JSON list of C-alpha atoms and ligand atoms in Angstrom, two decimals:
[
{"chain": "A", "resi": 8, "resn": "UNK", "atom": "CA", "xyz": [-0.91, -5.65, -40.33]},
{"chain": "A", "resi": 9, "resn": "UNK", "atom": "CA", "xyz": [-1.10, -3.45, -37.10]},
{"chain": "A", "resi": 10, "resn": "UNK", "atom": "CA", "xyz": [-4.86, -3.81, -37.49]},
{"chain": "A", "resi": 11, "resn": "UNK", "atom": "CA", "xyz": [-5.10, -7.59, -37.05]},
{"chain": "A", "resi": 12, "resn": "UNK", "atom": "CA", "xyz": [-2.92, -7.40, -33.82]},
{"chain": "A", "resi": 13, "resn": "UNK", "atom": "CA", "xyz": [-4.74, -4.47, -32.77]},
{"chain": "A", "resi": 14, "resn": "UNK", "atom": "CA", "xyz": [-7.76, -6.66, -32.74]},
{"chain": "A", "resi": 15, "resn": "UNK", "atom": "CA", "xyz": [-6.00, -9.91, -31.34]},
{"chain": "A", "resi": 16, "resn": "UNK", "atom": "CA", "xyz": [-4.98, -8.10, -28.55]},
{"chain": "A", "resi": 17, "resn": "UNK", "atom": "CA", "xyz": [-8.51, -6.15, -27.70]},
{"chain": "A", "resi": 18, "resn": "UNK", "atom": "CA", "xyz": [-9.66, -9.06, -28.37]},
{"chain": "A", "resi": 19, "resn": "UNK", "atom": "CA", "xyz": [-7.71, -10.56, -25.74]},
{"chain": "A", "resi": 20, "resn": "UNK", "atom": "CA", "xyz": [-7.84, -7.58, -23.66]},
{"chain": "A", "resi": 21, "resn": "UNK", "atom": "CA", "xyz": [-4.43, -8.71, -21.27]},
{"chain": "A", "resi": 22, "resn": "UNK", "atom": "CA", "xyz": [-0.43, -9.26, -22.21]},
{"chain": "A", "resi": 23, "resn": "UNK", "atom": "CA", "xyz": [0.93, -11.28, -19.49]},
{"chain": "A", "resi": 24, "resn": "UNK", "atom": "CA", "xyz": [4.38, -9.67, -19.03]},
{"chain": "A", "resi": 25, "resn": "UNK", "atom": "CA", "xyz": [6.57, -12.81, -18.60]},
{"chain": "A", "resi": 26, "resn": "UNK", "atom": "CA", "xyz": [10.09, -13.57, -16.97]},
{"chain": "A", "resi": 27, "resn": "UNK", "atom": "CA", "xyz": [11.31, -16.88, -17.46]},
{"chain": "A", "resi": 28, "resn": "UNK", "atom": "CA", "xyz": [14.38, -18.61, -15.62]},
{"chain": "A", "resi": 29, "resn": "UNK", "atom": "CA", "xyz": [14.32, -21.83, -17.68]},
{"chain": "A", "resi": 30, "resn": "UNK", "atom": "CA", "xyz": [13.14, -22.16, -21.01]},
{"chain": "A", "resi": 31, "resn": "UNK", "atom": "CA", "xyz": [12.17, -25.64, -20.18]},
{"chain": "A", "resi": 32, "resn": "UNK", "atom": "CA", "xyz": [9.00, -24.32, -18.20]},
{"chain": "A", "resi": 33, "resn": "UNK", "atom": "CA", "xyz": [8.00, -22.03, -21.31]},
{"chain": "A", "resi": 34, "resn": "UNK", "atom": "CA", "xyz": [5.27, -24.78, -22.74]},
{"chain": "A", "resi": 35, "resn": "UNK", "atom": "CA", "xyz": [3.47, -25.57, -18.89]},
{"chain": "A", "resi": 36, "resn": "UNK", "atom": "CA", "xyz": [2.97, -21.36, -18.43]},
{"chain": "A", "resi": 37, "resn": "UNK", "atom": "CA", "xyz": [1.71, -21.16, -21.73]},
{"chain": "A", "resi": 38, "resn": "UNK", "atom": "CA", "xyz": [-0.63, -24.63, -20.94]},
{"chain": "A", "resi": 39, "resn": "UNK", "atom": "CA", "xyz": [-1.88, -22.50, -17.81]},
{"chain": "A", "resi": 40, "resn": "UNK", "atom": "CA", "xyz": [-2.65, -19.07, -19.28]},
{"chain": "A", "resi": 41, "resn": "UNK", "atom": "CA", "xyz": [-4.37, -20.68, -22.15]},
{"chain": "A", "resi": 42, "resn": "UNK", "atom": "CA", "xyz": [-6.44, -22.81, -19.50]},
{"chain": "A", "resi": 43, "resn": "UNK", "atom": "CA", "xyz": [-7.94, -19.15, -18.17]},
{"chain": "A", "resi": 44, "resn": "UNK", "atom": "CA", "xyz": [-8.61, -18.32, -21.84]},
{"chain": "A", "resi": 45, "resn": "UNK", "atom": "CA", "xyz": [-5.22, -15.97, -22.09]},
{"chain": "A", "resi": 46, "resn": "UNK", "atom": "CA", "xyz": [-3.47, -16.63, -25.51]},
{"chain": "A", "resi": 47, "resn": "UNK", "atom": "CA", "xyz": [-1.26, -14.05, -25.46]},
{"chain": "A", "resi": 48, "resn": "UNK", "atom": "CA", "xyz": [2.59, -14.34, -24.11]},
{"chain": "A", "resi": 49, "resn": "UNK", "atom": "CA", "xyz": [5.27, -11.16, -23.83]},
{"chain": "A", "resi": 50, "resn": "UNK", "atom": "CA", "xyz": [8.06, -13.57, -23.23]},
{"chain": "A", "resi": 51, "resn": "UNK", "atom": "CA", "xyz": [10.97, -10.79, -21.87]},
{"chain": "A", "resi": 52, "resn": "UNK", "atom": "CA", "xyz": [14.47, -10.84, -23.30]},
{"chain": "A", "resi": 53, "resn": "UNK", "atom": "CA", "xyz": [15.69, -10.13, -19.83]},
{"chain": "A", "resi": 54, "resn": "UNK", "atom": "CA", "xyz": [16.40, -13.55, -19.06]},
{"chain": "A", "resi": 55, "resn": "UNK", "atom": "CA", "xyz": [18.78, -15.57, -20.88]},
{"chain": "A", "resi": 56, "resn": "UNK", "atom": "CA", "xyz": [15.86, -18.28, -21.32]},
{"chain": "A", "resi": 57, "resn": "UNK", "atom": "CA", "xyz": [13.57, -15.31, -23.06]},
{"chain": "A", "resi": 58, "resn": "UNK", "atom": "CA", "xyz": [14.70, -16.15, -26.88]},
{"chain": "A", "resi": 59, "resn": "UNK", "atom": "CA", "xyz": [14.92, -20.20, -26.69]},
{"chain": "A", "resi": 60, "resn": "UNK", "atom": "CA", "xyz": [11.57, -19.65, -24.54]},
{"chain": "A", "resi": 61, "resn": "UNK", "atom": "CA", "xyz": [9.86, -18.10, -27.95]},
{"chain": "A", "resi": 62, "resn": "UNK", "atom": "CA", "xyz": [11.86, -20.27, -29.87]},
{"chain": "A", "resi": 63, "resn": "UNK", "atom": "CA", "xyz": [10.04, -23.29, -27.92]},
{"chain": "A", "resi": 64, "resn": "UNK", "atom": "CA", "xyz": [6.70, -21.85, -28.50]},
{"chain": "A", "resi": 65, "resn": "UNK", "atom": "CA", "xyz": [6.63, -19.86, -31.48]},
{"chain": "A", "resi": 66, "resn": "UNK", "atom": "CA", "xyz": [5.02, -22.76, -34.34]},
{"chain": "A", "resi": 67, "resn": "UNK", "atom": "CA", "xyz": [2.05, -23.53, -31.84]},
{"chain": "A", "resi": 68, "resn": "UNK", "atom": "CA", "xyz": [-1.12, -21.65, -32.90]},
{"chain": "A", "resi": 69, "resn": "UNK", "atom": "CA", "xyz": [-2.57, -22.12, -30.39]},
{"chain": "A", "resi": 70, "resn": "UNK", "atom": "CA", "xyz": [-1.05, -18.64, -28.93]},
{"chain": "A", "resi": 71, "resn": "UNK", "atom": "CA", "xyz": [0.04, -15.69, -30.07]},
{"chain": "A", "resi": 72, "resn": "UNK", "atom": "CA", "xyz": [4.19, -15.27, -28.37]},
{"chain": "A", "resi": 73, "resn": "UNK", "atom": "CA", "xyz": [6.16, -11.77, -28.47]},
{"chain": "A", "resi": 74, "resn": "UNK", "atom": "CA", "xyz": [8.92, -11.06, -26.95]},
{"chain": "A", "resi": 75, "resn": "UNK", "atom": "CA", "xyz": [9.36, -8.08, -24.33]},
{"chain": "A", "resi": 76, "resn": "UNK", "atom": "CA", "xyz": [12.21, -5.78, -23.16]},
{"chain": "A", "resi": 77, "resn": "UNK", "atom": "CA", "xyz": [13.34, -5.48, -26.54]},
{"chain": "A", "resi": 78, "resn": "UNK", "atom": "CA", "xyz": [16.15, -2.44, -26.37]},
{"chain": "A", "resi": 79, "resn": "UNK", "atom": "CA", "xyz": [17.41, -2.40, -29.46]},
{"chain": "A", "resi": 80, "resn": "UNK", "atom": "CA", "xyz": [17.51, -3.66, -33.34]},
{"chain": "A", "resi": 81, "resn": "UNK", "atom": "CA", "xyz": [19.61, -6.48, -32.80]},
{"chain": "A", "resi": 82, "resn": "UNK", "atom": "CA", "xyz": [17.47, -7.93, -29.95]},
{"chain": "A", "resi": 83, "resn": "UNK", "atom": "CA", "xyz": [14.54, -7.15, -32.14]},
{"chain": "A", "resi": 84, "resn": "UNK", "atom": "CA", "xyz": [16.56, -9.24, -35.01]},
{"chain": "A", "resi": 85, "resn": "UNK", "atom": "CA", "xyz": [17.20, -12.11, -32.54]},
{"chain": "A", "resi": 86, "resn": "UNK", "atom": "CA", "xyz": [13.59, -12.39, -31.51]},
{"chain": "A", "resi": 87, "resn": "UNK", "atom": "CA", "xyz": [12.05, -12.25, -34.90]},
{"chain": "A", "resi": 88, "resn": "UNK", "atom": "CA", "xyz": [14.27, -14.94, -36.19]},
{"chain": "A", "resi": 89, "resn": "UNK", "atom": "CA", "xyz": [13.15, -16.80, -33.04]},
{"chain": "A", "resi": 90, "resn": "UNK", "atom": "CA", "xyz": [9.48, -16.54, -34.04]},
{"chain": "A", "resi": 91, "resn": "UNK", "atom": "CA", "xyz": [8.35, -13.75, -32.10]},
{"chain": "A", "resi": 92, "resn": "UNK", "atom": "CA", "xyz": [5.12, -12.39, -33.58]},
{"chain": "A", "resi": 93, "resn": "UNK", "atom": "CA", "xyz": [5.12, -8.76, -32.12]},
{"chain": "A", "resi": 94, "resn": "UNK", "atom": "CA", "xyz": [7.85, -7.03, -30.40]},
{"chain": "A", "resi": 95, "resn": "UNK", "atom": "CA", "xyz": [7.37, -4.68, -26.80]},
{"chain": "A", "resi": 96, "resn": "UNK", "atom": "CA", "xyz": [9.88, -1.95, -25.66]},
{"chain": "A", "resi": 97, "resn": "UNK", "atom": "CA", "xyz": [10.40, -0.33, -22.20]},
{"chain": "A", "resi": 98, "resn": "UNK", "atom": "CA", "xyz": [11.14, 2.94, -24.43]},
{"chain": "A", "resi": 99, "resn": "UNK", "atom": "CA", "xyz": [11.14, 4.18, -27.59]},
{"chain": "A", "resi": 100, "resn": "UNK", "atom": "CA", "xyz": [13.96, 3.63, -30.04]},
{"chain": "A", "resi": 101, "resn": "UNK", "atom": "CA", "xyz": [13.77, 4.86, -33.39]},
{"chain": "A", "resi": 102, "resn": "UNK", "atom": "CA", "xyz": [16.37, 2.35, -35.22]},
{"chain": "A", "resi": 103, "resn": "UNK", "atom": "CA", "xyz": [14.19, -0.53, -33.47]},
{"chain": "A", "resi": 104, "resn": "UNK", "atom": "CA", "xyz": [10.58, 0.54, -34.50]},
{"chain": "A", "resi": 105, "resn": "UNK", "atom": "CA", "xyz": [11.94, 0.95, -38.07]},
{"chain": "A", "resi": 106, "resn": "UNK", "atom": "CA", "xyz": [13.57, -2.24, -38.37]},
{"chain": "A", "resi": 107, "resn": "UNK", "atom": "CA", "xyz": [10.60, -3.68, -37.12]},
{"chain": "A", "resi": 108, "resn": "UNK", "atom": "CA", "xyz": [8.46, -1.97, -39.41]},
{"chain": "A", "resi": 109, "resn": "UNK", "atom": "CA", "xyz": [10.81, -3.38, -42.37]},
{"chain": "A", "resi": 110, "resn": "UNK", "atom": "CA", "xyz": [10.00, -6.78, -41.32]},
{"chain": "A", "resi": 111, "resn": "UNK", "atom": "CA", "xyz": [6.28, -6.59, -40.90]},
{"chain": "A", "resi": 112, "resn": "UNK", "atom": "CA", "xyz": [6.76, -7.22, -37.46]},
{"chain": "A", "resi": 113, "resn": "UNK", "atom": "CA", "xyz": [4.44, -5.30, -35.07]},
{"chain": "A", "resi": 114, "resn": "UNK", "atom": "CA", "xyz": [5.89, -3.14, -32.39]},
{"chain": "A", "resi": 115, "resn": "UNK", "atom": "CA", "xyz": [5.00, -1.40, -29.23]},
{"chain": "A", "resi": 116, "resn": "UNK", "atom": "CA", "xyz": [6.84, 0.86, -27.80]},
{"chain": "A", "resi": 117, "resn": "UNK", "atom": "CA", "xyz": [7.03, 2.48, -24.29]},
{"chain": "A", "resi": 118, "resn": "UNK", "atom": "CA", "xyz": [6.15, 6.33, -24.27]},
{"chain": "A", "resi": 119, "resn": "UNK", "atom": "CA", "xyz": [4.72, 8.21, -21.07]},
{"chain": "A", "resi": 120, "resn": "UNK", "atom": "CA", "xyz": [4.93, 11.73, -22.54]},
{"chain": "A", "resi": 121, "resn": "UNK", "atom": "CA", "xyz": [2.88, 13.39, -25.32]},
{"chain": "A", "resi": 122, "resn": "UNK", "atom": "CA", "xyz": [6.16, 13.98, -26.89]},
{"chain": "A", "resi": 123, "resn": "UNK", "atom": "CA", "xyz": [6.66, 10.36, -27.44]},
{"chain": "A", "resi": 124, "resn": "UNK", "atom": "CA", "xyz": [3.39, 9.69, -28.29]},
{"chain": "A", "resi": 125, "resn": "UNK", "atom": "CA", "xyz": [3.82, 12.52, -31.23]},
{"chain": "A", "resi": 126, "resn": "UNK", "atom": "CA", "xyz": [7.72, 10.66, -32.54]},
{"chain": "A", "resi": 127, "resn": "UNK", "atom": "CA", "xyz": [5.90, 7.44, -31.92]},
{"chain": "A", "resi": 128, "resn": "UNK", "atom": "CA", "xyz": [2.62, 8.43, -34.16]},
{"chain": "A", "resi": 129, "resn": "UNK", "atom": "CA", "xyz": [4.89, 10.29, -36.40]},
{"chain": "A", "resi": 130, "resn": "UNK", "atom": "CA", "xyz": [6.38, 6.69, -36.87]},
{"chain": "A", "resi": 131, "resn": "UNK", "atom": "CA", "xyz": [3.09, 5.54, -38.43]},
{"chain": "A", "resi": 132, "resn": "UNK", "atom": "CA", "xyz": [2.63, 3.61, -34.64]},
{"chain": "A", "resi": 133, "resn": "UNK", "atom": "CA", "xyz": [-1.15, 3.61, -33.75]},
{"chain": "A", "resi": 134, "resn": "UNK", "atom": "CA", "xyz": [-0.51, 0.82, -30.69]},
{"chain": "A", "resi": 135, "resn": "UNK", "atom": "CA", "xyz": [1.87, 2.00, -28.24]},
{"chain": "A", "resi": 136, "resn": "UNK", "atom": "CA", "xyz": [2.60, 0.77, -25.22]},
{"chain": "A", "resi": 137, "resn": "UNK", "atom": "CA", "xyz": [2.25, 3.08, -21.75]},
{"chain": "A", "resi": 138, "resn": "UNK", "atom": "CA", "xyz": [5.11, 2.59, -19.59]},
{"chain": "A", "resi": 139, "resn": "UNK", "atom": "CA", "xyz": [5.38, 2.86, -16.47]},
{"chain": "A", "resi": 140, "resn": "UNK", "atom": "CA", "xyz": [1.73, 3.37, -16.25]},
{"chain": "A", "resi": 141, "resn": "UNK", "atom": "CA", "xyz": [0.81, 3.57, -13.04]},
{"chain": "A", "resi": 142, "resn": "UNK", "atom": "CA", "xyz": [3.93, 5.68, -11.79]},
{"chain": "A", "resi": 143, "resn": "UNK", "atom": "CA", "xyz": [3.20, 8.10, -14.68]},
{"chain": "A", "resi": 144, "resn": "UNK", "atom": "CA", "xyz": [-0.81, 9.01, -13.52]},
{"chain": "A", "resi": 145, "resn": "UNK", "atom": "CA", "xyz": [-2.60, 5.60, -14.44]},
{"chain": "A", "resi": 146, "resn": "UNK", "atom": "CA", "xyz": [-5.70, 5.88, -16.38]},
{"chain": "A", "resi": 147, "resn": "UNK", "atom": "CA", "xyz": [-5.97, 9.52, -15.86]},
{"chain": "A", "resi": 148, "resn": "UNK", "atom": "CA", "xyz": [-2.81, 9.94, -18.10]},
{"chain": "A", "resi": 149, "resn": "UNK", "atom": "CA", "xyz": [-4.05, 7.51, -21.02]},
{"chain": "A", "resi": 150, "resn": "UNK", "atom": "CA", "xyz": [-7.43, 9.28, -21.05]},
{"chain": "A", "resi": 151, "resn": "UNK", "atom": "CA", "xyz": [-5.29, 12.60, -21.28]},
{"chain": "A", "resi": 152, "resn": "UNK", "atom": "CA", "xyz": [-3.29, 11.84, -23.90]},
{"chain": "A", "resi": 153, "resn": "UNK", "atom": "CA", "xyz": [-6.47, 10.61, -26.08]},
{"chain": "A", "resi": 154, "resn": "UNK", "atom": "CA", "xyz": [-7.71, 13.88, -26.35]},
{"chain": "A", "resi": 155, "resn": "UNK", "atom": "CA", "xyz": [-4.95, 15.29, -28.70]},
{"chain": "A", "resi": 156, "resn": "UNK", "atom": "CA", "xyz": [-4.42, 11.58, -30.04]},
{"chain": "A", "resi": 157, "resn": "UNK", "atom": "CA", "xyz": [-7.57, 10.15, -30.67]},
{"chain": "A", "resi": 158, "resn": "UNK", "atom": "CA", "xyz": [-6.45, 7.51, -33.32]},
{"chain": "A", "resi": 159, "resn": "UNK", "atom": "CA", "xyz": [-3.92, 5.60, -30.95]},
{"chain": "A", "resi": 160, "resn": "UNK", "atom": "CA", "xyz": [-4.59, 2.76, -28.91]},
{"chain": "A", "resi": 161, "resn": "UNK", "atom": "CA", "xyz": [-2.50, 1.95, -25.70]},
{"chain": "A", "resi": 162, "resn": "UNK", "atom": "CA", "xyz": [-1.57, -0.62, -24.06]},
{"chain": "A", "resi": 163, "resn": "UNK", "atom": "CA", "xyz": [-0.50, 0.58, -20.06]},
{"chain": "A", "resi": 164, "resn": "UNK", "atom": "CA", "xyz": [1.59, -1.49, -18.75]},
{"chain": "A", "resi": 165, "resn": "UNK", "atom": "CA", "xyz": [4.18, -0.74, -15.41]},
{"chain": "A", "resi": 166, "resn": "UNK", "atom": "CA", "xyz": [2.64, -1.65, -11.74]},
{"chain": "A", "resi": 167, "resn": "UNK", "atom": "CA", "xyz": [-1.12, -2.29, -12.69]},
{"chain": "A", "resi": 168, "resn": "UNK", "atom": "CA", "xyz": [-2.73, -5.81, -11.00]},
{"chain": "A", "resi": 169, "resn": "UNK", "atom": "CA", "xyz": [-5.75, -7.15, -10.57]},
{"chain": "A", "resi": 170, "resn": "UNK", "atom": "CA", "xyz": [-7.18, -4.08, -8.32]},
{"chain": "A", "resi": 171, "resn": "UNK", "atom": "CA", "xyz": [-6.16, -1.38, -10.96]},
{"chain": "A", "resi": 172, "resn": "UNK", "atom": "CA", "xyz": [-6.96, -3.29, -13.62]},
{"chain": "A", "resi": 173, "resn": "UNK", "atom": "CA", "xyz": [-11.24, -1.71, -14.17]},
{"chain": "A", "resi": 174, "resn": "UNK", "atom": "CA", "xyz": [-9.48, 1.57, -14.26]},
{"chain": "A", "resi": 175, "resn": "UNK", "atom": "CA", "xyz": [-7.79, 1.04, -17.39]},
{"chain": "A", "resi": 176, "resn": "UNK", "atom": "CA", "xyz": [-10.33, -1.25, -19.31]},
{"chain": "A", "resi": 177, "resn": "UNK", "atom": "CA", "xyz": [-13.46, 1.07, -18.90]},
{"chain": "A", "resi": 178, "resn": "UNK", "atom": "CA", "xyz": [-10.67, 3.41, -21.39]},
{"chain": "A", "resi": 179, "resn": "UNK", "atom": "CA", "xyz": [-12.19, 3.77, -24.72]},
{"chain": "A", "resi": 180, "resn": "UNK", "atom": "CA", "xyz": [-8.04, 4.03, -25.93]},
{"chain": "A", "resi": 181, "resn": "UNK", "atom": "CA", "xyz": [-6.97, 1.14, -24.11]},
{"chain": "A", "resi": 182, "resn": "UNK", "atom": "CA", "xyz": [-6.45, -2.30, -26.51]},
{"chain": "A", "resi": 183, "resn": "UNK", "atom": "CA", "xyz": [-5.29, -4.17, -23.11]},
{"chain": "A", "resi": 184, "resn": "UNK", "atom": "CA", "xyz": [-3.51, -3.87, -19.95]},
{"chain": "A", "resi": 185, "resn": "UNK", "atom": "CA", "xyz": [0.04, -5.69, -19.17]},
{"chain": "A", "resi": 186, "resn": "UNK", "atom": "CA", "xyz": [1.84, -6.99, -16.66]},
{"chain": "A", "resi": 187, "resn": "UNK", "atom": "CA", "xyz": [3.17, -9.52, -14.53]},
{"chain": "A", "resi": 188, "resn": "UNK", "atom": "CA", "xyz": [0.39, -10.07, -11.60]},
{"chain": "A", "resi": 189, "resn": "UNK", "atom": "CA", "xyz": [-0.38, -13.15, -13.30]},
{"chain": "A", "resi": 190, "resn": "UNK", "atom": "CA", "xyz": [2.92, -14.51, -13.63]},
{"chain": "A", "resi": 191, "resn": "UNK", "atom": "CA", "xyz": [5.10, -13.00, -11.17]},
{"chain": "A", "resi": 192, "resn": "UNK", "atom": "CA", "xyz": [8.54, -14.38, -10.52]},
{"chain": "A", "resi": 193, "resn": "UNK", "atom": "CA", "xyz": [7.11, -15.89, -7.00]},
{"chain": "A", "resi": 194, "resn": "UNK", "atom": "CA", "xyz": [4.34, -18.13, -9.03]},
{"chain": "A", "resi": 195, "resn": "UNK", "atom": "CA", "xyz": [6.93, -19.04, -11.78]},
{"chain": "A", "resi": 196, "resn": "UNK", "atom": "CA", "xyz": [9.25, -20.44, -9.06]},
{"chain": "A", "resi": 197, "resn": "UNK", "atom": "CA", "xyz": [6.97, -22.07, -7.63]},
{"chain": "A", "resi": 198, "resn": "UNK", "atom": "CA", "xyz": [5.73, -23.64, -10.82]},
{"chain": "A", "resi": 199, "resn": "UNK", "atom": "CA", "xyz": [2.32, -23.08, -9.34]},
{"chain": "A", "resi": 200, "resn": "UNK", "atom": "CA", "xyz": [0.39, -23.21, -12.69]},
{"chain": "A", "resi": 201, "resn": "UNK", "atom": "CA", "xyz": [-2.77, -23.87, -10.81]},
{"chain": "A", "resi": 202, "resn": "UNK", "atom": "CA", "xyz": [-2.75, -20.02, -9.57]},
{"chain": "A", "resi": 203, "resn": "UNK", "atom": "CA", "xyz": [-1.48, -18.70, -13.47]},
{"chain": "A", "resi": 204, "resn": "UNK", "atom": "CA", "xyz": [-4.82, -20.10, -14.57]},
{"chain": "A", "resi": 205, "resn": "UNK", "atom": "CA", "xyz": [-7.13, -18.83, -12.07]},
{"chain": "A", "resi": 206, "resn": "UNK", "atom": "CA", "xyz": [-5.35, -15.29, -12.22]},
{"chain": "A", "resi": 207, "resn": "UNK", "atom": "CA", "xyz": [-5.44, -14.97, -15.71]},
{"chain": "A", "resi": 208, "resn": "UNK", "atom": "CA", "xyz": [-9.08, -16.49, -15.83]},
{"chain": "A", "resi": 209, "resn": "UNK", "atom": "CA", "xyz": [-9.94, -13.53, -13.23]},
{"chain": "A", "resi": 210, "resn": "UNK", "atom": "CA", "xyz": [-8.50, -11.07, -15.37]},
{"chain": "A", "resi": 211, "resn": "UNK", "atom": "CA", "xyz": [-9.84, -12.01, -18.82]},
{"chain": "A", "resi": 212, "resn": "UNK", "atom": "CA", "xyz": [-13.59, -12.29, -16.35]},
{"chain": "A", "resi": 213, "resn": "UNK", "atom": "CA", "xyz": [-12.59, -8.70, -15.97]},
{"chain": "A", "resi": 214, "resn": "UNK", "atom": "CA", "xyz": [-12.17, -7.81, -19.66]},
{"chain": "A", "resi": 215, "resn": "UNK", "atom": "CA", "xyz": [-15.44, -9.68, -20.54]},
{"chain": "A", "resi": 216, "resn": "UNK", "atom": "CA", "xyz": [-17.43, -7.75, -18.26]},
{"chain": "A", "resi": 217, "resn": "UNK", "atom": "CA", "xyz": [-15.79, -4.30, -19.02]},
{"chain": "A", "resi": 218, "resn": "UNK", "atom": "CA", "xyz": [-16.95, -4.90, -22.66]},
{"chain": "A", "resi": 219, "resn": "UNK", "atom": "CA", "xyz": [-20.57, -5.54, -21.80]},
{"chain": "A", "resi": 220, "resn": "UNK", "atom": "CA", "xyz": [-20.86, -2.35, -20.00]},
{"chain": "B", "resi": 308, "resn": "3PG", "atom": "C1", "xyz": [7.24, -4.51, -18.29]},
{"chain": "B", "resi": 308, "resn": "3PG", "atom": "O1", "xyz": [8.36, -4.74, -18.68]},
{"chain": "B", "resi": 308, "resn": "3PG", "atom": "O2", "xyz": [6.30, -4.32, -19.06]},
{"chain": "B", "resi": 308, "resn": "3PG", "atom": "C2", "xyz": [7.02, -4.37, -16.83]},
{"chain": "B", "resi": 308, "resn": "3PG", "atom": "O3", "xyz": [8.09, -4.85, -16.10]},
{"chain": "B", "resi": 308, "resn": "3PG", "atom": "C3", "xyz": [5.75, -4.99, -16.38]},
{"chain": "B", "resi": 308, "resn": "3PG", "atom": "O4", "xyz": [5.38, -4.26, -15.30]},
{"chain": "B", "resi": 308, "resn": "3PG", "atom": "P1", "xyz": [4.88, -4.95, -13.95]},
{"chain": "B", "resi": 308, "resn": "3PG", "atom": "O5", "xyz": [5.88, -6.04, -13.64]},
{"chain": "B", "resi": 308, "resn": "3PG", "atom": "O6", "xyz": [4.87, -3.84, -12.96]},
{"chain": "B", "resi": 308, "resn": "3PG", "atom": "O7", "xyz": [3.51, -5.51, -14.23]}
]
């Protein structure tokens, strides 16, 4: 199960890191990522629109929708039943993976340390989520950690945009890079779609040619 996500997402190479105000607007950013070839959605429970937002989206195939800033097992409860296909954490939280786990759900948790990493892999989790990457040493932390950890894949995520974005995808351990350069709050309240699609078709430009190096 892991496996097939693992390879959606390198596949993908990106999670835009989303914060929505009004679930209304959940199908037009979803429109606009998949216009610059992005099929991928964290949808954040820290809104109030997050879990109606995945709700709204999650029987379209045409993209894959998680939700993010999942804290604990009853969030990750909520968003499952909602549709969510793959749950995100800021941190690690043991009751959370678990239920996840139970439900054949996959989940990515935050870690930073090697400690983490260990609980995390210790787990059975081989995709975890770096967080906050680039205030805890950026690439040269990921490429660190893959020297004791060689079967884990991360996905860094925590202050990276467009300029950081090389230094993370030329990492052999890296499935993809999040964040929220492509959808910030500023572009979302602006319901400029027009830019979503050009940013995310930038980035996933970026992916493709990190690949055929
Ligand atoms: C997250 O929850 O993953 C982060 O808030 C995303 O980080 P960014 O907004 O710095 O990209």
């Amino acid at each position: 199960m892991d496996e097939v996500f693992v390879e959606q997402l390198r596949g993908c190479g990106l999670v835009p890191v989303i914060v929505l105000e009004q679930a209304s607007e959940a199908r037009a950013l979803a429109e606009a990522l998949l216009a610059g070839d992005l099929p991928i959605l964290e949808i954040t429970l820290r809104s109030a629109a997050g879990l109606p937002a995945i709700e709204s989206l999650a029987d379209d195939s045409r993209w894959t929708v998680g939700a993010g800033t999942v804290l604990n097992r009853d969030e990750a409860r909520r968003a499952i039943d909602a549709g969510a296909k793959f749950i995100v954490a800021p941190g690690l939280d043991e009751a959370t993976v678990a239920y996840c786990l139970d439900r054949q759900v996959p989940v990515t948790p935050g870690v930073c340390t090697a400690t983490e990493v260990q609980r995390a892999f210790n787990m059975g989790l081989r995709l975890l989520k770096f967080f906050p990457a680039e205030a805890f040493g950026g690439a040269a932390t990921v490429k660190a950690l893959g020297g004791p950890f060689p079967q884990v894949q991360f996905v860094p995520t925590g202050g990276i945009n467009a300029a950081g974005l090389a230094n993370y995808l030329k990492l052999g351990n890296v499935a993809a890079v999040g964040g929220s350069w492509m959808v910030t709050r500023e572009l979302l309240a602006a319901r400029d779609y027009g830019t979503v699609t050009s940013l995310a078709a930038t980035a996933r430009a970026q992916v493709q040619a990190s690949r055929r190096q």
